[in-house]
Coordinates of C-alpha atoms (C1' of nucleotides) in Angstrom, one line a residue:
Chain A
M1 CA 14.3 19.1 -54.7
G2 CA 16.6 19.2 -51.7
K3 CA 17.1 15.4 -51.6
E4 CA 19.7 14.9 -54.3
I5 CA 22.5 12.4 -53.5
T6 CA 26.0 12.9 -54.8
P7 CA 26.7 10.1 -57.3
R8 CA 29.0 7.4 -56.0
L9 CA 31.4 7.7 -58.9
Q10 CA 31.7 11.5 -58.4
D11 CA 32.6 11.5 -54.7
Y12 CA 32.2 8.3 -52.7
S13 CA 32.6 9.8 -49.3
Q14 CA 30.1 12.6 -50.0
W15 CA 27.7 9.9 -51.4
Y16 CA 28.1 8.0 -48.1
L17 CA 27.4 11.2 -46.0
D18 CA 24.5 12.2 -48.2
I19 CA 22.8 8.8 -47.6
V20 CA 23.4 8.9 -43.9
K21 CA 21.9 12.3 -43.6
K22 CA 19.2 12.2 -46.2
A23 CA 17.9 8.7 -45.1
D24 CA 17.7 10.3 -41.7
M25 CA 20.0 7.9 -40.0
A26 CA 22.3 10.2 -38.1
E27 CA 23.8 13.6 -37.9
N28 CA 26.8 15.4 -36.4
S29 CA 26.0 16.7 -33.0
D30 CA 27.3 19.9 -31.4
V31 CA 29.6 17.7 -29.4
R32 CA 32.8 17.4 -31.2
G33 CA 33.3 14.0 -32.8
C34 CA 30.0 12.6 -31.5
M35 CA 27.0 11.8 -33.5
V36 CA 23.3 11.7 -32.9
I37 CA 21.8 8.5 -34.1
K38 CA 18.3 9.4 -35.3
P39 CA 15.3 7.1 -34.9
Y40 CA 15.6 5.5 -38.4
G41 CA 19.3 4.7 -37.9
Y42 CA 18.7 3.5 -34.4
S43 CA 16.0 1.2 -35.6
I44 CA 18.5 -0.5 -37.8
W45 CA 20.9 -0.8 -34.8
E46 CA 18.1 -2.3 -32.8
K47 CA 17.5 -4.9 -35.5
M48 CA 21.2 -5.7 -35.4
Q49 CA 21.1 -5.9 -31.7
A50 CA 18.1 -8.3 -31.7
G51 CA 19.7 -10.6 -34.3
L52 CA 23.1 -10.7 -32.5
D53 CA 21.7 -10.9 -29.0
K54 CA 19.7 -14.0 -29.9
M55 CA 22.8 -15.6 -31.4
F56 CA 24.8 -14.8 -28.2
K57 CA 22.1 -16.3 -26.0
D58 CA 21.9 -19.3 -28.3
T59 CA 25.6 -19.9 -27.7
G60 CA 25.2 -19.7 -24.0
H61 CA 26.0 -16.1 -23.2
T62 CA 24.2 -13.7 -20.9
N63 CA 24.2 -9.9 -20.7
A64 CA 25.5 -7.8 -17.9
Y65 CA 26.7 -4.3 -17.4
F66 CA 30.0 -2.8 -16.2
P67 CA 30.9 0.8 -15.4
V68 CA 31.7 3.4 -18.0
F69 CA 34.6 4.6 -15.8
V70 CA 37.8 2.7 -15.1
P71 CA 40.2 4.0 -12.5
K72 CA 43.5 4.7 -14.1
S73 CA 45.5 2.2 -12.0
M74 CA 43.1 -0.5 -13.0
F75 CA 43.2 0.5 -16.6
E76 CA 47.0 0.4 -16.8
A77 CA 47.3 -3.1 -15.2
E78 CA 47.5 -4.9 -18.5
E79 CA 50.3 -2.9 -20.0
K80 CA 50.0 -3.6 -23.6
N81 CA 46.3 -3.0 -23.6
A82 CA 46.7 0.3 -21.7
E83 CA 49.5 1.4 -24.0
G84 CA 47.5 0.6 -27.1
F85 CA 44.6 2.8 -26.1
A86 CA 46.4 5.4 -24.1
K87 CA 46.5 8.0 -26.9
E88 CA 42.8 8.0 -27.3
C89 CA 41.4 8.0 -23.8
A90 CA 39.1 10.6 -22.3
I91 CA 39.9 11.2 -18.6
V92 CA 37.7 12.4 -15.8
T93 CA 39.7 14.4 -13.3
H94 CA 37.1 16.3 -11.3
Y95 CA 33.6 15.6 -9.9
R96 CA 32.1 19.0 -9.4
L97 CA 31.5 22.4 -11.0
K98 CA 30.9 25.6 -9.2
N99 CA 29.8 29.2 -10.1
D100 CA 32.6 31.1 -11.6
P101 CA 33.2 34.2 -9.5
Q102 CA 35.0 36.0 -12.3
N103 CA 32.2 35.3 -14.8
K104 CA 28.7 35.7 -13.7
G105 CA 26.3 33.0 -14.8
K106 CA 29.1 30.7 -15.9
L107 CA 30.4 27.5 -14.3
M108 CA 33.9 26.5 -13.7
V109 CA 35.6 23.2 -12.7
D110 CA 35.9 23.3 -8.9
P111 CA 39.6 23.0 -8.2
D112 CA 38.8 21.6 -4.8
A113 CA 36.9 18.7 -6.4
K114 CA 39.9 17.0 -7.9
L115 CA 39.6 13.2 -7.9
E116 CA 42.3 11.4 -6.0
E117 CA 42.5 9.0 -8.9
E118 CA 41.6 9.9 -12.4
L119 CA 38.9 7.8 -14.1
V120 CA 39.4 6.7 -17.7
V121 CA 36.3 6.6 -19.8
R122 CA 36.3 3.1 -21.1
P123 CA 37.7 2.7 -24.7
T124 CA 37.0 -1.0 -24.0
S125 CA 36.2 -2.9 -20.8
E126 CA 38.7 -5.7 -20.4
A127 CA 40.3 -4.0 -17.3
I128 CA 37.1 -3.4 -15.3
I129 CA 35.7 -6.8 -16.3
W130 CA 38.8 -8.8 -15.4
N131 CA 39.1 -6.9 -12.2
T132 CA 35.6 -8.0 -11.4
Y133 CA 36.1 -11.6 -12.6
K134 CA 38.8 -12.0 -10.0
K135 CA 36.1 -11.7 -7.4
W136 CA 33.9 -14.2 -9.1
I137 CA 36.3 -17.0 -9.9
Q138 CA 37.8 -19.4 -7.4
S139 CA 37.2 -22.8 -8.8
Y140 CA 36.9 -24.5 -12.1
R141 CA 33.3 -24.9 -11.1
D142 CA 32.9 -21.1 -11.6
L143 CA 34.0 -21.4 -15.2
P144 CA 33.3 -20.7 -17.9
I145 CA 31.9 -17.2 -17.5
L146 CA 30.2 -16.2 -20.7
I147 CA 29.1 -12.6 -20.6
N148 CA 28.3 -9.9 -23.1
Q149 CA 27.5 -6.3 -22.6
W150 CA 25.8 -3.7 -24.8
A151 CA 27.5 -0.4 -24.1
N152 CA 29.0 2.8 -25.3
V153 CA 32.7 3.4 -25.5
V154 CA 34.8 6.4 -26.1
R155 CA 37.9 6.7 -28.2
W156 CA 39.1 10.2 -28.8
E157 CA 39.4 10.2 -32.5
M158 CA 41.0 13.1 -34.3
R159 CA 39.0 12.7 -37.5
T160 CA 35.5 11.3 -37.5
R161 CA 32.9 10.0 -39.9
L162 CA 29.4 9.2 -39.1
F163 CA 29.0 5.6 -38.0
L164 CA 32.5 4.6 -39.3
R165 CA 34.5 6.5 -36.7
T166 CA 33.2 8.7 -33.9
A167 CA 34.5 9.6 -30.5
E168 CA 31.7 7.8 -28.8
F169 CA 30.1 4.7 -30.3
L170 CA 27.8 1.9 -29.4
W171 CA 28.8 -1.7 -29.5
Q172 CA 28.7 -5.0 -27.8
E173 CA 31.6 -6.6 -26.1
G174 CA 31.7 -10.2 -25.1
H175 CA 34.2 -11.2 -22.3
T176 CA 34.6 -14.8 -21.4
A177 CA 36.7 -16.7 -19.0
H178 CA 37.7 -20.4 -19.3
A179 CA 39.6 -23.1 -17.6
T180 CA 41.7 -24.2 -20.6
A181 CA 43.4 -22.6 -23.5
K182 CA 41.6 -24.9 -25.8
E183 CA 38.2 -23.9 -24.6
A184 CA 39.0 -20.2 -24.9
E185 CA 40.4 -20.7 -28.4
E186 CA 37.2 -22.5 -29.4
E187 CA 35.1 -19.7 -28.0
T188 CA 37.1 -17.2 -30.0
V189 CA 36.5 -19.0 -33.2
R190 CA 32.9 -19.8 -32.3
M191 CA 32.1 -16.1 -31.9
L192 CA 34.0 -15.2 -35.1
N193 CA 31.7 -17.6 -36.8
V194 CA 28.7 -16.0 -35.2
Y195 CA 29.8 -12.7 -36.6
A196 CA 30.4 -14.1 -40.0
D197 CA 27.0 -15.8 -39.9
F198 CA 25.4 -12.5 -38.8
A199 CA 27.1 -10.5 -41.5
E200 CA 26.2 -12.9 -44.3
N201 CA 22.7 -13.8 -43.2
F202 CA 21.4 -10.6 -41.7
M203 CA 23.5 -7.9 -43.4
A204 CA 23.8 -9.8 -46.7
L205 CA 27.5 -8.9 -46.4
P206 CA 30.0 -11.5 -47.5
V207 CA 33.0 -11.6 -45.3
I208 CA 36.4 -13.2 -45.2
R209 CA 37.3 -14.8 -41.9
G210 CA 40.9 -14.6 -40.8
R211 CA 43.6 -13.9 -38.3
K212 CA 45.2 -10.5 -37.9
S213 CA 49.0 -10.1 -38.3
E214 CA 50.9 -9.2 -35.2
G215 CA 50.9 -5.6 -36.2
E216 CA 47.2 -5.4 -36.5
R217 CA 46.4 -7.4 -33.3
F218 CA 44.3 -6.1 -30.5
P219 CA 46.6 -4.8 -27.7
G220 CA 46.8 -7.4 -25.0
A221 CA 45.6 -10.3 -27.2
I222 CA 47.5 -13.5 -28.2
E223 CA 45.5 -13.8 -31.3
T224 CA 43.0 -11.6 -33.0
Y225 CA 40.5 -13.0 -35.5
C226 CA 38.4 -10.8 -37.7
I227 CA 35.8 -10.7 -40.5
E228 CA 36.7 -8.4 -43.3
A229 CA 34.2 -7.0 -45.8
L230 CA 34.6 -5.1 -49.1
M231 CA 33.0 -1.8 -49.7
Q232 CA 31.8 -0.6 -53.2
D233 CA 34.8 1.8 -53.5
G234 CA 37.2 -1.1 -53.2
K235 CA 38.2 -0.4 -49.6
A236 CA 38.1 -3.0 -46.9
L237 CA 36.2 -2.7 -43.7
Q238 CA 36.8 -4.7 -40.5
A239 CA 33.3 -5.7 -39.5
G240 CA 34.0 -7.6 -36.3
T241 CA 36.8 -8.9 -34.2
S242 CA 37.3 -11.8 -31.8
H243 CA 40.3 -12.0 -29.5
F244 CA 42.0 -14.9 -27.8
L245 CA 43.5 -13.2 -24.8
G246 CA 45.4 -16.2 -23.4
Q247 CA 46.2 -15.6 -19.8
N248 CA 47.3 -12.0 -20.3
F249 CA 44.4 -10.4 -18.4
A250 CA 44.2 -13.1 -15.9
K251 CA 47.8 -12.6 -15.0
A252 CA 47.5 -8.8 -15.0
F253 CA 44.5 -9.0 -12.6
D254 CA 45.5 -12.1 -10.8
V255 CA 42.6 -14.2 -11.7
Q256 CA 43.3 -17.8 -10.7
F257 CA 41.2 -20.8 -10.2
S258 CA 41.7 -24.2 -8.5
G259 CA 41.4 -27.1 -11.0
K260 CA 40.0 -30.5 -10.3
D261 CA 43.5 -31.5 -9.2
G262 CA 43.6 -28.7 -6.7
K263 CA 46.3 -26.8 -8.5
L264 CA 46.0 -23.1 -9.1
D265 CA 46.1 -21.8 -12.7
H266 CA 45.4 -18.5 -14.4
V267 CA 42.1 -18.2 -16.3
W268 CA 42.0 -18.1 -20.1
G269 CA 40.1 -15.3 -21.7
T270 CA 38.4 -14.1 -24.9
S271 CA 36.8 -10.9 -25.9
W272 CA 34.9 -10.0 -29.1
G273 CA 32.9 -7.1 -30.4
V274 CA 31.0 -5.4 -33.2
S275 CA 29.9 -1.8 -33.2
T276 CA 27.6 0.7 -34.9
R277 CA 30.3 0.8 -37.5
L278 CA 28.4 -2.1 -39.0
I279 CA 25.8 0.4 -40.1
G280 CA 28.4 2.2 -42.1
G281 CA 29.4 -1.1 -43.7
L282 CA 25.8 -1.9 -44.5
I283 CA 25.4 1.4 -46.3
M284 CA 28.6 1.2 -48.2
A285 CA 28.2 -2.4 -49.3
H286 CA 24.7 -2.2 -50.8
S287 CA 23.4 1.2 -51.5
D288 CA 23.1 3.1 -54.8
D289 CA 22.7 6.6 -56.2
D290 CA 19.1 6.6 -55.2
G291 CA 19.8 6.0 -51.6
L292 CA 20.0 3.2 -49.0
I293 CA 19.4 -0.4 -49.9
L294 CA 18.5 -2.4 -46.8
P295 CA 18.5 -6.2 -46.5
P296 CA 15.0 -7.1 -45.4
R297 CA 16.2 -8.8 -42.3
L298 CA 17.5 -5.5 -41.0
A299 CA 14.9 -3.1 -42.5
P300 CA 12.9 -1.2 -39.9
I301 CA 10.0 -1.1 -42.5
H302 CA 9.6 -4.1 -44.8
V303 CA 6.8 -2.9 -46.9
V304 CA 5.5 0.6 -47.5
I305 CA 2.0 1.2 -49.0
V306 CA 1.6 4.4 -50.9
P307 CA -1.9 5.4 -51.9
I308 CA -2.5 7.5 -55.0
F309 CA -5.7 9.5 -54.6
K310 CA -7.5 12.7 -55.5
T311 CA -10.3 12.8 -53.1
E312 CA -10.9 11.8 -49.5
A313 CA -13.4 9.3 -50.7
E314 CA -10.8 7.7 -53.0
L315 CA -8.3 7.6 -50.1
A316 CA -10.9 5.9 -47.9
S317 CA -11.5 3.2 -50.5
I318 CA -7.7 2.7 -51.0
A319 CA -7.2 2.7 -47.3
A320 CA -9.6 -0.2 -46.9
V321 CA -7.6 -2.3 -49.4
A322 CA -4.3 -1.1 -47.9
E323 CA -5.2 -1.9 -44.3
K324 CA -6.3 -5.4 -45.3
I325 CA -3.0 -6.1 -47.0
A326 CA -1.1 -4.5 -44.1
G327 CA -3.0 -6.5 -41.6
D328 CA -2.3 -9.8 -43.4
L329 CA 1.4 -8.9 -43.6
R330 CA 1.6 -7.9 -39.9
K331 CA 0.1 -11.2 -39.0
L332 CA 3.1 -12.8 -40.8
G333 CA 5.4 -10.7 -38.7
Y334 CA 6.4 -7.9 -41.2
A335 CA 6.6 -4.2 -40.4
V336 CA 4.3 -2.4 -42.8
K337 CA 3.8 1.3 -43.1
F338 CA 0.7 2.8 -44.8
D339 CA 1.7 6.3 -45.8
N340 CA -1.6 8.2 -46.0
R341 CA -0.2 11.7 -45.7
D342 CA -2.0 14.1 -47.9
N343 CA 0.6 16.8 -48.1
Q344 CA 3.1 14.8 -50.2
K345 CA 2.6 13.5 -53.7
P346 CA 3.1 9.9 -54.5
G347 CA 6.3 10.6 -56.5
Y348 CA 7.8 12.3 -53.5
K349 CA 7.0 9.3 -51.3
F350 CA 8.4 6.9 -53.9
A351 CA 11.7 8.8 -53.8
E352 CA 11.7 9.1 -50.1
Y353 CA 11.3 5.4 -49.4
E354 CA 13.9 4.5 -52.0
L355 CA 16.2 6.9 -50.1
K356 CA 15.4 5.0 -46.9
G357 CA 15.9 1.6 -48.5
V358 CA 12.5 0.1 -47.8
P359 CA 12.7 -3.2 -49.6
V360 CA 9.2 -3.4 -51.0
R361 CA 6.7 -0.7 -52.0
I362 CA 3.1 -1.3 -52.9
A363 CA 1.3 1.5 -54.7
I364 CA -2.5 1.5 -54.9
G365 CA -4.4 4.0 -57.1
P366 CA -7.8 4.4 -58.7
R367 CA -6.9 2.2 -61.6
D368 CA -5.9 -0.5 -59.2
L369 CA -9.2 -0.2 -57.3
E370 CA -11.1 -0.8 -60.6
N371 CA -8.9 -3.8 -61.5
G372 CA -8.4 -5.3 -58.1
T373 CA -4.7 -4.9 -58.4
V374 CA -1.7 -3.2 -56.8
E375 CA 1.7 -2.1 -58.1
L376 CA 4.6 -4.0 -56.5
A377 CA 8.1 -2.5 -56.6
R378 CA 11.3 -3.8 -55.1
R379 CA 14.1 -1.5 -54.0
D380 CA 17.1 -3.7 -54.9
T381 CA 16.4 -3.9 -58.6
K382 CA 13.8 -1.1 -59.0
E383 CA 11.5 -3.6 -60.8
K384 CA 7.8 -3.0 -60.8
S385 CA 5.0 -5.4 -61.5
V386 CA 1.2 -5.5 -61.2
K387 CA -0.3 -8.1 -58.9
Q388 CA -3.8 -9.1 -57.8
V389 CA -4.8 -7.7 -54.4
S390 CA -5.9 -11.2 -53.4
E391 CA -2.4 -12.6 -53.9
V392 CA -0.1 -9.8 -52.9
A393 CA 0.3 -10.6 -49.2
A394 CA 1.2 -14.2 -49.9
L395 CA 3.9 -13.1 -52.4
I396 CA 5.7 -10.9 -49.9
P397 CA 7.6 -13.5 -47.8
S398 CA 9.3 -15.0 -50.8
L399 CA 9.9 -11.7 -52.4
L400 CA 11.7 -10.4 -49.3
E401 CA 13.7 -13.6 -49.1
E402 CA 14.6 -13.1 -52.8
I403 CA 15.7 -9.6 -52.1
Q404 CA 17.8 -10.7 -49.2
Q405 CA 19.5 -13.3 -51.4
N406 CA 19.9 -11.0 -54.3
I407 CA 21.6 -8.3 -52.3
Y408 CA 24.0 -10.8 -50.8
Q409 CA 24.7 -12.3 -54.2
R410 CA 25.4 -9.0 -55.7
A411 CA 27.8 -8.1 -53.0
L412 CA 29.5 -11.5 -53.4
N413 CA 29.8 -11.1 -57.1
F414 CA 31.3 -7.7 -56.6
R415 CA 33.8 -8.9 -54.0
N416 CA 34.8 -11.8 -56.3
S417 CA 35.4 -9.4 -59.2
M418 CA 37.4 -7.2 -56.9
T419 CA 39.6 -9.9 -55.5
T420 CA 42.9 -10.2 -57.4
H421 CA 45.8 -12.6 -57.0
V422 CA 49.2 -11.0 -57.6
D423 CA 52.7 -12.4 -57.5
T424 CA 54.9 -9.3 -57.9
Y425 CA 55.2 -6.1 -56.0
E426 CA 54.8 -4.2 -59.3
D427 CA 51.5 -5.9 -60.0
F428 CA 50.5 -5.4 -56.3
K429 CA 50.9 -1.6 -56.5
K430 CA 49.3 -1.5 -59.9
V431 CA 46.2 -3.4 -58.7
L432 CA 45.9 -1.2 -55.6
D433 CA 46.0 2.0 -57.6
E434 CA 44.0 1.1 -60.6
K435 CA 41.5 -1.4 -59.3
G436 CA 41.5 -1.6 -55.5
G437 CA 39.7 -4.4 -53.7
F438 CA 41.2 -7.4 -52.0
V439 CA 44.6 -8.3 -53.2
L440 CA 45.8 -11.8 -52.4
A441 CA 49.6 -12.1 -52.2
H442 CA 52.4 -13.9 -50.6
W443 CA 54.0 -12.4 -47.5
D444 CA 57.0 -13.7 -45.5
G445 CA 55.3 -13.2 -42.2
S446 CA 57.6 -10.5 -41.0
K447 CA 56.6 -7.3 -39.3
E448 CA 59.2 -5.5 -41.3
S449 CA 57.8 -6.4 -44.7
E450 CA 54.3 -5.7 -43.5
A451 CA 55.3 -2.2 -42.3
A452 CA 57.3 -1.4 -45.4
I453 CA 54.4 -2.4 -47.7
K454 CA 52.0 -0.3 -45.6
E455 CA 54.4 2.7 -45.7
E456 CA 54.8 2.5 -49.4
T457 CA 51.3 1.6 -50.6
K458 CA 49.0 2.4 -47.6
A459 CA 47.7 -1.1 -48.0
T460 CA 47.5 -3.2 -44.8
I461 CA 47.2 -6.9 -44.3
R462 CA 43.5 -7.3 -43.6
C463 CA 43.8 -10.8 -42.5
I464 CA 45.5 -14.2 -42.9
P465 CA 42.4 -16.1 -44.2
L466 CA 41.4 -19.1 -42.3
D467 CA 40.0 -21.1 -45.2
A468 CA 42.9 -20.5 -47.7
A469 CA 44.7 -23.4 -49.2
S470 CA 48.3 -23.5 -48.3
E471 CA 50.4 -22.7 -51.3
S472 CA 54.1 -22.1 -51.3
G473 CA 55.4 -18.9 -52.9
K474 CA 57.6 -15.9 -52.4
C475 CA 56.9 -12.8 -50.5
I476 CA 56.0 -10.0 -52.9
Y477 CA 58.2 -7.6 -50.9
S478 CA 61.2 -9.5 -49.7
G479 CA 61.2 -12.5 -52.0
K480 CA 61.5 -14.8 -48.9
P481 CA 59.4 -18.0 -48.8
S482 CA 55.8 -18.0 -47.8
V483 CA 53.3 -20.8 -47.2
Q484 CA 50.0 -19.0 -48.0
R485 CA 48.5 -15.9 -49.5
V486 CA 47.2 -13.2 -47.2
V487 CA 44.6 -10.5 -47.9
F488 CA 45.9 -7.0 -48.5
A489 CA 43.7 -3.9 -49.0
R490 CA 43.4 -0.3 -48.3
A491 CA 41.0 0.0 -45.5
Y492 CA 38.7 2.2 -43.5
Chain B
rC1 C1' 48.8 17.3 -33.4
rG2 C1' 50.9 19.6 -38.4
rG3 C1' 48.9 22.1 -43.4
rG4 C1' 44.7 24.4 -45.7
rG5 C1' 39.6 26.4 -45.5
rU6 C1' 34.9 28.1 -43.7
rG7 C1' 31.4 30.4 -40.1
rU8 C1' 25.2 35.1 -42.8
rA9 C1' 17.2 32.2 -41.2
rG10 C1' 16.0 25.1 -39.8
rC11 C1' 19.4 23.7 -44.4
rG12 C1' 22.2 25.5 -48.6
rU13 C1' 23.9 30.3 -50.1
rA14 C1' 24.7 36.0 -52.4
rG15 C1' 26.7 40.3 -50.4
rC16 C1' 32.8 41.3 -48.0
rC17 C1' 37.8 43.2 -52.4
rC18 C1' 35.4 49.0 -52.8
rG19 C1' 31.7 50.2 -45.0
rG20 C1' 25.3 52.8 -45.3
rU21 C1' 21.1 47.1 -40.9
rA22 C1' 21.1 41.6 -45.8
rU23 C1' 20.1 38.2 -51.6
rC24 C1' 18.2 33.8 -53.6
rG25 C1' 16.7 28.6 -53.3
rC26 C1' 14.8 24.6 -50.2
rG27 C1' 12.0 23.9 -45.9
rC28 C1' 8.0 26.1 -42.6
rU29 C1' 2.7 28.6 -42.0
rU30 C1' -2.1 30.0 -44.4
rG31 C1' -5.5 29.7 -48.6
rG32 C1' -6.5 27.7 -53.4
rU33 C1' -5.6 24.4 -57.6
rU34 C1' -3.2 19.6 -57.9
rU35 C1' -2.0 14.0 -57.0
rG36 C1' 0.2 6.7 -61.4
rG37 C1' 8.0 9.1 -60.3
rG38 C1' 10.5 14.4 -56.1
rA39 C1' 3.4 19.7 -58.1
rC40 C1' 2.0 24.9 -58.9
rC41 C1' 0.1 29.9 -57.6
rA42 C1' -0.6 33.6 -54.0
rA43 C1' 0.2 35.6 -49.2
rG44 C1' 3.2 35.2 -44.8
rA45 C1' 6.7 34.1 -40.6
rG46 C1' 11.7 33.4 -39.7
rA47 C1' 18.9 36.4 -39.2
rU48 C1' 21.2 40.6 -32.6
rC49 C1' 25.7 38.2 -40.1
rG50 C1' 30.4 32.4 -34.9
rU51 C1' 32.3 35.3 -30.6
rC52 C1' 34.9 39.3 -28.0
rA53 C1' 37.3 43.8 -28.6
rG54 C1' 39.2 47.8 -31.9
rU55 C1' 38.8 51.6 -36.1
rU56 C1' 34.6 54.7 -37.8
rC57 C1' 29.2 59.3 -37.7
rG58 C1' 28.0 54.2 -39.3
rA59 C1' 30.9 47.3 -39.5
rA60 C1' 28.2 41.1 -42.3
rU61 C1' 32.1 44.1 -44.9
rC62 C1' 38.3 46.8 -42.3
rU63 C1' 42.0 45.2 -37.9
rG64 C1' 43.3 41.9 -33.8
rG65 C1' 42.2 37.9 -30.3
rC66 C1' 39.2 33.7 -29.2
rC67 C1' 35.8 29.7 -30.4
rA68 C1' 33.7 26.1 -33.5
rC69 C1' 33.3 23.1 -37.7
rC70 C1' 35.0 21.0 -42.5
rC71 C1' 38.9 19.1 -45.8
rC72 C1' 44.1 17.0 -46.4
rG73 C1' 48.1 14.3 -43.6
rA74 C1' 49.9 11.1 -38.9
rC75 C1' 46.7 7.4 -35.4
rC76 C1' 42.5 4.2 -35.1
rA77 C1' 36.9 -0.2 -34.7

RNA sequence: CGGGGUGUAGCGUAGCCCGGUAUCGCGCUUGGUUUGGGACCAAGAGAUCGUCAGUUCGAAUCUGGCCACCCCGACCA
């Protein structure tokens, strides 16, 4: 049948693409570098949005929306930020098309409609937002400002991969303004923890919290924090970032406030974001050769009920049982699908829902009708068991919770087995080539050593972990002293 | 942006070297038999062969330009 998935071990990137396409999550559009997120994939994004949005609200943030266009002069105000994104910006230069006199039926850019100032399509929104905050902030009483926006951004990528890297993607970006450095720093870490919490509890994805090295830092930030996850092929994926911006943007956009003492000072800022890239991480962390495996907390469908029937009458009797179970589960807040299509066989449906990662499947056939039972199957382990109709609905909540935990534990075990301590550069290279995963090694803290290691091994410092014990040692590259190990990996 | 490759039905492809209006599979439509792990039979519909030009009696096939996409590198969430 046309639904075969390339095995992970044979070709990991093809396996990934097969899942994205065959689970009906997204496809390449006819617009270069841009994807179409299909309903099933978008449902997962909506689940992510719902979970994160609640966490943002619970930490005092509110949503707002800022323009997709940023005038070039505004964009370039914070120099480092502008420089960092300059190479991947899309620019609007004209505002009108007209009929092409040389080419009937075709349109051309109207040369008379050139914009006086070009508009940058936002690759991120610090510029427009800080430009706006300037108008909103006069006094310490106006602070803090705790705003998030759900938006699309454009980064003109040369090479794209569905969800992981596309020219346009969806994300959220939080932008906060504070009266003190301490408060902004706390906000930065608070949101990092929100992301870690979300990754671990919703996505069932264990992450390492850390700081970025100077070379990997967000352009314009004083400090960048991140969560790093490990994919099944041993490569790392940055799953979220939170930046302490210091007063950089406040200075660039002249955002000052009067303190209690009447003195003027620049505002302290943060920004933080996660994107649809998380969906890519979700796929690569959990799925197998049969398709997607979704953690129940992000699954658009929690339970699918598949009837096995020969006649319409049989379907009707099964439907009565199925609807009862579905109704009970829906009352408990679960999304249940009863797939009563008569043009596909049960086996086809089993395979299809496995491909789509639906956590739990209930099959009901004539034998079950006779016995008052159903067949219960879980996606994560593929285990099947027979249960009484009367008890099945009550079993689902704990089963879904168990699946959520199991997926997390499995990913954690994998990460642990793929995390290696090394003390020499030889071992470092060997582990990267033969095993992959996270490599914990000493580093002297210099840009030069970091760059040289990246150049020679393609591994980058994913982060300087926050919870690591201090431990004196010698940099694997330079031999200079080091106070703690950092996390190296090859990354997406 | 460098290096390589590919464009033929909704998808995946054969045919191209050696010119004669296009093959097969999946999917789709209709009818029938099926249904506890991706059913089968029969009959259908569906392609100006990426695009523009050239050579030729005749071009998917030969020649040239253009466009698009994919893979490998540099850059990146």
